[in-house]
Structure formats: structure tokens, C-alpha cells
């Protein structure tokens, strides 16, 4: 979904960079890019990845899911670990997240959008792991 339609004012305003929202159909959260894990939230709801060419990508699982304090989240990576695109970051019990009253929309943004010459989110109706979702030019 377009970032402007995500049910979080901070993300929708692009304060955390331009990007896209993805409504997940399974609980596997995978790395959208290759790089080094610079942030791995203990709660499993957020991940920061820095690519070799300096693009900083945030993967934020669900809206306000930090309040779950990690319940329903199993993290598969650690800070400073190198990941490749498609590597598993976490497994999330989407039913438990929904049952707790939270939106499962996963937001992917380029945190350092302002440092890029272009950040252009794609808005296809459906994506699968490995599909390009944001075009970035340095």
C-alpha cells in the first residue's frame, strides 16, 4: 500500500523516509536488501539494514507492535550480522498480532531518503519475497 495510506501518522508523513507498506500474508519477515544489520529491536518489530553503498532501510513489522513487547515475534538475526536479500529476519505470529488488536502492515522505508537523489516506491497490488518494491538512486 502507498505509505500515505499506512495507519501511522509518522510513517504516512514520510518522517522516517519514503517507502511502502506491505500487508503480509505469512509471518516470515525477510530482508529486502543485502547489508549489515545496524538495528535489531529486542521486541522483533523493527530492523535497520545498511547496504554496502550506504542506503539505510527500515523494516517495521506492524503498527504500534512495540507494545507487544516481543510476544508473537521470533527474531532470527542479530546486530552487526550481514544479511542477503531474502534472508529471514524474523517469524511473526500474525494471528496473535491481530488478536491483540494491532495492524500487521509492515512498513519498509529508506531512512536516509534525503541523502539519495531518488527514492521511488513501487505500488504493485501484490508482491512476493524478492520483488522490487522501491527504486533507489544515490
GROMACS .gro file of N, CA and C in nm:
model
  414
    1UNK      N    1   0.085  -0.118   0.000
    1UNK     CA    2   0.000   0.000   0.000
    1UNK      C    3   0.089   0.124   0.000
    2UNK      N    4   0.042   0.232  -0.059
    2UNK     CA    5   0.121   0.356  -0.053
    2UNK      C    6   0.145   0.399   0.092
    3UNK      N    7   0.261   0.455   0.118
    3UNK     CA    8   0.296   0.495   0.254
    3UNK      C    9   0.194   0.593   0.312
    4UNK      N   10   0.138   0.677   0.228
    4UNK     CA   11   0.040   0.776   0.274
    4UNK      C   12  -0.087   0.711   0.329
    5UNK      N   13  -0.109   0.583   0.296
    5UNK     CA   14  -0.228   0.511   0.343
    5UNK      C   15  -0.202   0.423   0.465
    6UNK      N   16  -0.078   0.420   0.514
    6UNK     CA   17  -0.044   0.342   0.631
    6UNK      C   18  -0.105   0.410   0.754
    7UNK      N   19  -0.160   0.329   0.844
    7UNK     CA   20  -0.232   0.382   0.961
    7UNK      C   21  -0.140   0.425   1.074
    8UNK      N   22  -0.035   0.497   1.040
    8UNK     CA   23   0.057   0.553   1.138
    8UNK      C   24   0.101   0.688   1.083
    9UNK      N   25   0.072   0.794   1.157
    9UNK     CA   26   0.097   0.930   1.109
    9UNK      C   27   0.244   0.956   1.080
   10UNK      N   28   0.332   0.901   1.162
   10UNK     CA   29   0.476   0.925   1.142
   10UNK      C   30   0.522   0.863   1.011
   11UNK      N   31   0.485   0.737   0.987
   11UNK     CA   32   0.524   0.674   0.860
   11UNK      C   33   0.455   0.741   0.742
   12UNK      N   34   0.325   0.767   0.755
   12UNK     CA   35   0.247   0.827   0.645
   12UNK      C   36   0.301   0.964   0.607
   13UNK      N   37   0.358   1.036   0.704
   13UNK     CA   38   0.413   1.170   0.676
   13UNK      C   39   0.552   1.162   0.612
   14UNK      N   40   0.607   1.044   0.605
   14UNK     CA   41   0.741   1.019   0.550
   14UNK      C   42   0.851   1.076   0.638
   15UNK      N   43   0.820   1.099   0.766
   15UNK     CA   44   0.920   1.149   0.860
   15UNK      C   45   1.036   1.051   0.877
   16UNK      N   46   1.009   0.923   0.853
   16UNK     CA   47   1.113   0.820   0.862
   16UNK      C   48   1.155   0.773   0.724
   17UNK      N   49   1.142   0.860   0.625
   17UNK     CA   50   1.182   0.830   0.489
   17UNK      C   51   1.067   0.782   0.403
   18UNK      N   52   1.093   0.781   0.273
   18UNK     CA   53   0.992   0.736   0.178
   18UNK      C   54   0.996   0.584   0.171
   19UNK      N   55   0.884   0.524   0.140
   19UNK     CA   56   0.878   0.379   0.133
   19UNK      C   57   0.741   0.329   0.097
   20UNK      N   58   0.709   0.212   0.150
   20UNK     CA   59   0.586   0.143   0.112
   20UNK      C   60   0.538   0.057   0.230
   21UNK      N   61   0.409   0.030   0.232
   21UNK     CA   62   0.353  -0.061   0.331
   21UNK      C   63   0.317  -0.192   0.264
   22UNK      N   64   0.337  -0.301   0.335
   22UNK     CA   65   0.305  -0.434   0.283
   22UNK      C   66   0.215  -0.504   0.383
   23UNK      N   67   0.100  -0.551   0.337
   23UNK     CA   68   0.010  -0.628   0.422
   23UNK      C   69   0.053  -0.774   0.408
   24UNK      N   70   0.114  -0.831   0.512
   24UNK     CA   71   0.170  -0.966   0.500
   24UNK      C   72   0.063  -1.076   0.495
   25UNK      N   73   0.096  -1.181   0.421
   25UNK     CA   74   0.007  -1.297   0.414
   25UNK      C   75   0.064  -1.415   0.489
   26UNK      N   76   0.193  -1.405   0.526
   26UNK     CA   77   0.250  -1.506   0.616
   26UNK      C   78   0.345  -1.435   0.710
   27UNK      N   79   0.391  -1.503   0.811
   27UNK     CA   80   0.468  -1.440   0.916
   27UNK      C   81   0.618  -1.438   0.896
   28UNK      N   82   0.664  -1.462   0.776
   28UNK     CA   83   0.808  -1.460   0.751
   28UNK      C   84   0.849  -1.320   0.707
   29UNK      N   85   0.933  -1.256   0.788
   29UNK     CA   86   0.984  -1.123   0.755
   29UNK      C   87   1.124  -1.144   0.698
   30UNK      N   88   1.145  -1.102   0.573
   30UNK     CA   89   1.274  -1.124   0.508
   30UNK      C   90   1.341  -0.992   0.474
   31UNK      N   91   1.472  -0.996   0.463
   31UNK     CA   92   1.549  -0.878   0.429
   31UNK      C   93   1.518  -0.834   0.287
   32UNK      N   94   1.482  -0.706   0.268
   32UNK     CA   95   1.454  -0.658   0.133
   32UNK      C   96   1.582  -0.625   0.056
   33UNK      N   97   1.694  -0.615   0.127
   33UNK     CA   98   1.822  -0.579   0.067
   33UNK      C   99   1.934  -0.656   0.136
   34UNK      N  100   2.050  -0.660   0.071
   34UNK     CA  101   2.170  -0.714   0.134
   34UNK      C  102   2.239  -0.602   0.210
   35UNK      N  103   2.297  -0.636   0.323
   35UNK     CA  104   2.369  -0.536   0.401
   35UNK      C  105   2.397  -0.584   0.541
   36UNK      N  106   2.427  -0.489   0.629
   36UNK     CA  107   2.460  -0.520   0.767
   36UNK      C  108   2.345  -0.472   0.856
   37UNK      N  109   2.309  -0.556   0.952
   37UNK     CA  110   2.204  -0.522   1.047
   37UNK      C  111   2.259  -0.416   1.143
   38UNK      N  112   2.206  -0.294   1.134
   38UNK     CA  113   2.251  -0.188   1.224
   38UNK      C  114   2.157  -0.174   1.343
   39UNK      N  115   2.034  -0.219   1.327
   39UNK     CA  116   1.936  -0.216   1.436
   39UNK      C  117   1.856  -0.345   1.434
   40UNK      N  118   1.845  -0.408   1.550
   40UNK     CA  119   1.759  -0.524   1.568
   40UNK      C  120   1.688  -0.503   1.700
   41UNK      N  121   1.560  -0.464   1.692
   41UNK     CA  122   1.485  -0.439   1.815
   41UNK      C  123   1.467  -0.568   1.893
   42UNK      N  124   1.488  -0.561   2.025
   42UNK     CA  125   1.469  -0.678   2.111
   42UNK      C  126   1.328  -0.734   2.098
   43UNK      N  127   1.234  -0.647   2.068
   43UNK     CA  128   1.094  -0.687   2.057
   43UNK      C  129   1.063  -0.754   1.923
   44UNK      N  130   1.157  -0.750   1.829
   44UNK     CA  131   1.139  -0.816   1.700
   44UNK      C  132   1.053  -0.740   1.601
   45UNK      N  133   1.013  -0.618   1.636
   45UNK     CA  134   0.921  -0.546   1.549
   45UNK      C  135   0.989  -0.453   1.449
   46UNK      N  136   1.120  -0.429   1.464
   46UNK     CA  137   1.188  -0.335   1.375
   46UNK      C  138   1.332  -0.376   1.349
   47UNK      N  139   1.374  -0.350   1.224
   47UNK     CA  140   1.508  -0.388   1.179
   47UNK      C  141   1.565  -0.278   1.090
   48UNK      N  142   1.690  -0.243   1.113
   48UNK     CA  143   1.758  -0.148   1.027
   48UNK      C  144   1.872  -0.217   0.954
   49UNK      N  145   1.877  -0.197   0.824
   49UNK     CA  146   1.981  -0.259   0.741
   49UNK      C  147   2.051  -0.149   0.662
   50UNK      N  148   2.185  -0.151   0.663
   50UNK     CA  149   2.261  -0.056   0.582
   50UNK      C  150   2.329  -0.133   0.470
   51UNK      N  151   2.300  -0.093   0.346
   51UNK     CA  152   2.359  -0.160   0.231
   51UNK      C  153   2.504  -0.117   0.215
   52UNK      N  154   2.578  -0.191   0.134
   52UNK     CA  155   2.719  -0.159   0.112
   52UNK      C  156   2.738  -0.022   0.050
   53UNK      N  157   2.638   0.026  -0.024
   53UNK     CA  158   2.650   0.159  -0.085
   53UNK      C  159   2.580   0.268  -0.005
   54UNK      N  160   2.547   0.240   0.123
   54UNK     CA  161   2.501   0.344   0.214
   54UNK      C  162   2.352   0.370   0.222
   55UNK      N  163   2.270   0.287   0.160
   55UNK     CA  164   2.125   0.303   0.172
   55UNK      C  165   2.083   0.242   0.306
   56UNK      N  166   2.008   0.320   0.386
   56UNK     CA  167   1.964   0.274   0.517
   56UNK      C  168   1.815   0.240   0.510
   57UNK      N  169   1.785   0.112   0.528
   57UNK     CA  170   1.649   0.062   0.512
   57UNK      C  171   1.593   0.019   0.648
   58UNK      N  172   1.471   0.065   0.675
   58UNK     CA  173   1.400   0.025   0.796
   58UNK      C  174   1.287  -0.070   0.757
   59UNK      N  175   1.280  -0.183   0.829
   59UNK     CA  176   1.168  -0.276   0.815
   59UNK      C  177   1.096  -0.275   0.949
   60UNK      N  178   0.974  -0.224   0.950
   60UNK     CA  179   0.896  -0.209   1.074
   60UNK      C  180   0.773  -0.297   1.063
   61UNK      N  181   0.765  -0.401   1.145
   61UNK     CA  182   0.659  -0.502   1.136
   61UNK      C  183   0.538  -0.459   1.217
   62UNK      N  184   0.432  -0.421   1.148
   62UNK     CA  185   0.308  -0.384   1.214
   62UNK      C  186   0.309  -0.241   1.266
   63UNK      N  187   0.191  -0.197   1.307
   63UNK     CA  188   0.173  -0.062   1.359
   63UNK      C  189   0.155  -0.069   1.511
   64UNK      N  190   0.239   0.002   1.583
   64UNK     CA  191   0.238   0.005   1.730
   64UNK      C  192   0.269  -0.131   1.794
   65UNK      N  193   0.328  -0.222   1.719
   65UNK     CA  194   0.354  -0.357   1.771
   65UNK      C  195   0.466  -0.360   1.875
   66UNK      N  196   0.537  -0.251   1.894
   66UNK     CA  197   0.636  -0.244   2.002
   66UNK      C  198   0.566  -0.271   2.135
   67UNK      N  199   0.440  -0.236   2.144
   67UNK     CA  200   0.363  -0.256   2.268
   67UNK      C  201   0.342  -0.403   2.303
   68UNK      N  202   0.364  -0.492   2.206
   68UNK     CA  203   0.351  -0.636   2.234
   68UNK      C  204   0.472  -0.689   2.310
   69UNK      N  205   0.576  -0.609   2.320
   69UNK     CA  206   0.697  -0.645   2.395
   69UNK      C  207   0.755  -0.779   2.351
   70UNK      N  208   0.749  -0.805   2.220
   70UNK     CA  209   0.809  -0.926   2.166
   70UNK      C  210   0.718  -1.047   2.159
   71UNK      N  211   0.599  -1.040   2.217
   71UNK     CA  212   0.507  -1.154   2.214
   71UNK      C  213   0.462  -1.179   2.071
   72UNK      N  214   0.484  -1.301   2.023
   72UNK     CA  215   0.447  -1.337   1.887
   72UNK      C  216   0.557  -1.315   1.785
   73UNK      N  217   0.673  -1.267   1.831
   73UNK     CA  218   0.786  -1.238   1.742
   73UNK      C  219   0.905  -1.327   1.778
   74UNK      N  220   0.963  -1.394   1.679
   74UNK     CA  221   1.086  -1.471   1.698
   74UNK      C  222   1.191  -1.414   1.604
   75UNK      N  223   1.295  -1.354   1.660
   75UNK     CA  224   1.399  -1.288   1.583
   75UNK      C  225   1.505  -1.388   1.539
   76UNK      N  226   1.547  -1.378   1.413
   76UNK     CA  227   1.644  -1.471   1.356
   76UNK      C  228   1.778  -1.408   1.320
   77UNK      N  229   1.796  -1.279   1.352
   77UNK     CA  230   1.921  -1.209   1.321
   77UNK      C  231   1.970  -1.134   1.444
   78UNK      N  232   2.092  -1.084   1.433
   78UNK     CA  233   2.147  -1.004   1.543
   78UNK      C  234   2.218  -0.881   1.485
   79UNK      N  235   2.238  -0.782   1.571
   79UNK     CA  236   2.306  -0.660   1.530
   79UNK      C  237   2.445  -0.694   1.476
   80UNK      N  238   2.486  -0.621   1.374
   80UNK     CA  239   2.615  -0.636   1.306
   80UNK      C  240   2.624  -0.760   1.217
   81UNK      N  241   2.518  -0.838   1.209
   81UNK     CA  242   2.517  -0.956   1.122
   81UNK      C  243   2.497  -0.911   0.977
   82UNK      N  244   2.566  -0.976   0.885
   82UNK     CA  245   2.546  -0.950   0.742
   82UNK      C  246   2.430  -1.036   0.694
   83UNK      N  247   2.341  -0.976   0.615
   83UNK     CA  248   2.229  -1.049   0.556
   83UNK      C  249   2.227  -1.027   0.406
   84UNK      N  250   2.169  -1.121   0.338
   84UNK     CA  251   2.146  -1.109   0.194
   84UNK      C  252   1.997  -1.086   0.173
   85UNK      N  253   1.961  -1.027   0.061
   85UNK     CA  254   1.820  -1.007   0.030
   85UNK      C  255   1.750  -1.143   0.034
   86UNK      N  256   1.638  -1.149   0.103
   86UNK     CA  257   1.563  -1.274   0.116
   86UNK      C  258   1.591  -1.352   0.242
   87UNK      N  259   1.698  -1.316   0.315
   87UNK     CA  260   1.728  -1.385   0.441
   87UNK      C  261   1.619  -1.358   0.543
   88UNK      N  262   1.589  -1.457   0.624
   88UNK     CA  263   1.486  -1.445   0.727
   88UNK      C  264   1.534  -1.354   0.839
   89UNK      N  265   1.455  -1.248   0.868
   89UNK     CA  266   1.485  -1.159   0.980
   89UNK      C  267   1.410  -1.203   1.105
   90UNK      N  268   1.284  -1.243   1.086
   90UNK     CA  269   1.201  -1.282   1.200
   90UNK      C  270   1.081  -1.363   1.151
   91UNK      N  271   1.023  -1.433   1.247
   91UNK     CA  272   0.895  -1.501   1.224
   91UNK      C  273   0.794  -1.437   1.318
   92UNK      N  274   0.678  -1.404   1.263
   92UNK     CA  275   0.576  -1.333   1.339
   92UNK      C  276   0.445  -1.411   1.335
   93UNK      N  277   0.385  -1.428   1.451
   93UNK     CA  278   0.253  -1.491   1.458
   93UNK      C  279   0.150  -1.382   1.426
   94UNK      N  280   0.115  -1.371   1.299
   94UNK     CA  281   0.024  -1.265   1.254
   94UNK      C  282  -0.112  -1.274   1.322
   95UNK      N  283  -0.159  -1.396   1.347
   95UNK     CA  284  -0.289  -1.412   1.414
   95UNK      C  285  -0.284  -1.355   1.556
   96UNK      N  286  -0.173  -1.377   1.626
   96UNK     CA  287  -0.159  -1.324   1.762
   96UNK      C  288  -0.152  -1.171   1.760
   97UNK      N  289  -0.083  -1.116   1.661
   97UNK     CA  290  -0.073  -0.970   1.649
   97UNK      C  291  -0.212  -0.911   1.624
   98UNK      N  292  -0.287  -0.973   1.533
   98UNK     CA  293  -0.423  -0.926   1.503
   98UNK      C  294  -0.515  -0.943   1.624
   99UNK      N  295  -0.503  -1.056   1.692
   99UNK     CA  296  -0.587  -1.083   1.810
   99UNK      C  297  -0.562  -0.981   1.921
  100UNK      N  298  -0.440  -0.929   1.927
  100UNK     CA  299  -0.406  -0.828   2.027
  100UNK      C  300  -0.453  -0.688   1.984
  101UNK      N  301  -0.511  -0.680   1.864
  101UNK     CA  302  -0.567  -0.554   1.817
  101UNK      C  303  -0.474  -0.466   1.736
  102UNK      N  304  -0.366  -0.524   1.683
  102UNK     CA  305  -0.270  -0.445   1.608
  102UNK      C  306  -0.277  -0.473   1.458
  103UNK      N  307  -0.247  -0.370   1.380
  103UNK     CA  308  -0.240  -0.377   1.235
  103UNK      C  309  -0.108  -0.445   1.198
  104UNK      N  310  -0.111  -0.543   1.109
  104UNK     CA  311   0.010  -0.616   1.072
  104UNK      C  312   0.085  -0.554   0.954
  105UNK      N  313   0.036  -0.443   0.901
  105UNK     CA  314   0.104  -0.380   0.787
  105UNK      C  315   0.251  -0.356   0.820
  106UNK      N  316   0.336  -0.407   0.736
  106UNK     CA  317   0.480  -0.394   0.754
  106UNK      C  318   0.530  -0.281   0.665
  107UNK      N  319   0.603  -0.189   0.725
  107UNK     CA  320   0.650  -0.071   0.654
  107UNK      C  321   0.798  -0.087   0.621
  108UNK      N  322   0.832  -0.058   0.496
  108UNK     CA  323   0.972  -0.058   0.452
  108UNK      C  324   1.002   0.083   0.402
  109UNK      N  325   1.098   0.149   0.468
  109UNK     CA  326   1.135   0.285   0.426
  109UNK      C  327   1.285   0.297   0.408
  110UNK      N  328   1.322   0.397   0.330
  110UNK     CA  329   1.462   0.435   0.316
  110UNK      C  330   1.482   0.552   0.412
  111UNK      N  331   1.543   0.522   0.527
  111UNK     CA  332   1.559   0.621   0.634
  111UNK      C  333   1.635   0.745   0.586
  112UNK      N  334   1.735   0.724   0.505
  112UNK     CA  335   1.816   0.838   0.458
  112UNK      C  336   1.771   0.883   0.318
  113UNK      N  337   1.641   0.891   0.300
  113UNK     CA  338   1.584   0.935   0.172
  113UNK      C  339   1.644   1.067   0.125
  114UNK      N  340   1.661   1.162   0.217
  114UNK     CA  341   1.710   1.294   0.180
  114UNK      C  342   1.853   1.292   0.124
  115UNK      N  343   1.929   1.187   0.156
  115UNK     CA  344   2.066   1.176   0.107
  115UNK      C  345   2.073   1.109  -0.031
  116UNK      N  346   1.960   1.059  -0.078
  116UNK     CA  347   1.954   0.992  -0.207
  116UNK      C  348   1.909   1.090  -0.315
  117UNK      N  349   1.948   1.065  -0.440
  117UNK     CA  350   1.900   1.152  -0.548
  117UNK      C  351   1.756   1.117  -0.584
  118UNK      N  352   1.716   0.990  -0.559
  118UNK     CA  353   1.579   0.950  -0.590
  118UNK      C  354   1.540   0.826  -0.509
  119UNK      N  355   1.421   0.831  -0.451
  119UNK     CA  356   1.361   0.717  -0.383
  119UNK      C  357   1.218   0.708  -0.436
  120UNK      N  358   1.192   0.604  -0.514
  120UNK     CA  359   1.061   0.591  -0.580
  120UNK      C  360   0.996   0.457  -0.545
  121UNK      N  361   0.902   0.460  -0.449
  121UNK     CA  362   0.832   0.338  -0.413
  121UNK      C  363   0.747   0.287  -0.530
  122UNK      N  364   0.743   0.158  -0.545
  122UNK     CA  365   0.653   0.096  -0.642
  122UNK      C  366   0.527   0.060  -0.565
  123UNK      N  367   0.414   0.057  -0.630
  123UNK     CA  368   0.291   0.020  -0.559
  123UNK      C  369   0.215  -0.087  -0.637
  124UNK      N  370   0.276  -0.203  -0.652
  124UNK     CA  371   0.203  -0.313  -0.715
  124UNK      C  372   0.093  -0.361  -0.621
  125UNK      N  373  -0.005  -0.430  -0.676
  125UNK     CA  374  -0.114  -0.477  -0.590
  125UNK      C  375  -0.070  -0.595  -0.503
  126UNK      N  376   0.023  -0.673  -0.550
  126UNK     CA  377   0.074  -0.787  -0.473
  126UNK      C  378   0.224  -0.800  -0.496
  127UNK      N  379   0.294  -0.843  -0.391
  127UNK     CA  380   0.437  -0.870  -0.403
  127UNK      C  381   0.469  -1.001  -0.333
  128UNK      N  382   0.577  -1.063  -0.376
  128UNK     CA  383   0.630  -1.180  -0.308
  128UNK      C  384   0.775  -1.149  -0.274
  129UNK      N  385   0.831  -1.222  -0.181
  129UNK     CA  386   0.970  -1.201  -0.142
  129UNK      C  387   1.057  -1.202  -0.267
  130UNK      N  388   1.142  -1.101  -0.277
  130UNK     CA  389   1.232  -1.089  -0.391
  130UNK      C  390   1.186  -0.988  -0.495
  131UNK      N  391   1.057  -0.950  -0.491
  131UNK     CA  392   1.009  -0.849  -0.585
  131UNK      C  393   1.064  -0.712  -0.546
  132UNK      N  394   1.103  -0.631  -0.646
  132UNK     CA  395   1.146  -0.496  -0.614
  132UNK      C  396   1.027  -0.412  -0.568
  133UNK      N  397   1.047  -0.336  -0.459
  133UNK     CA  398   0.936  -0.255  -0.405
  133UNK      C  399   0.970  -0.106  -0.401
  134UNK      N  400   1.101  -0.073  -0.403
  134UNK     CA  401   1.144   0.067  -0.401
  134UNK      C  402   1.266   0.082  -0.493
  135UNK      N  403   1.260   0.180  -0.582
  135UNK     CA  404   1.375   0.210  -0.666
  135UNK      C  405   1.453   0.323  -0.599
  136UNK      N  406   1.583   0.301  -0.578
  136UNK     CA  407   1.667   0.400  -0.511
  136UNK      C  408   1.786   0.433  -0.600
  137UNK      N  409   1.811   0.563  -0.614
  137UNK     CA  410   1.931   0.609  -0.685
  137UNK      C  411   2.011   0.697  -0.590
  138UNK      N  412   2.141   0.674  -0.585
  138UNK     CA  413   2.227   0.753  -0.495
  138UNK      C  414   2.258   0.883  -0.556
   0.00000   0.00000   0.00000
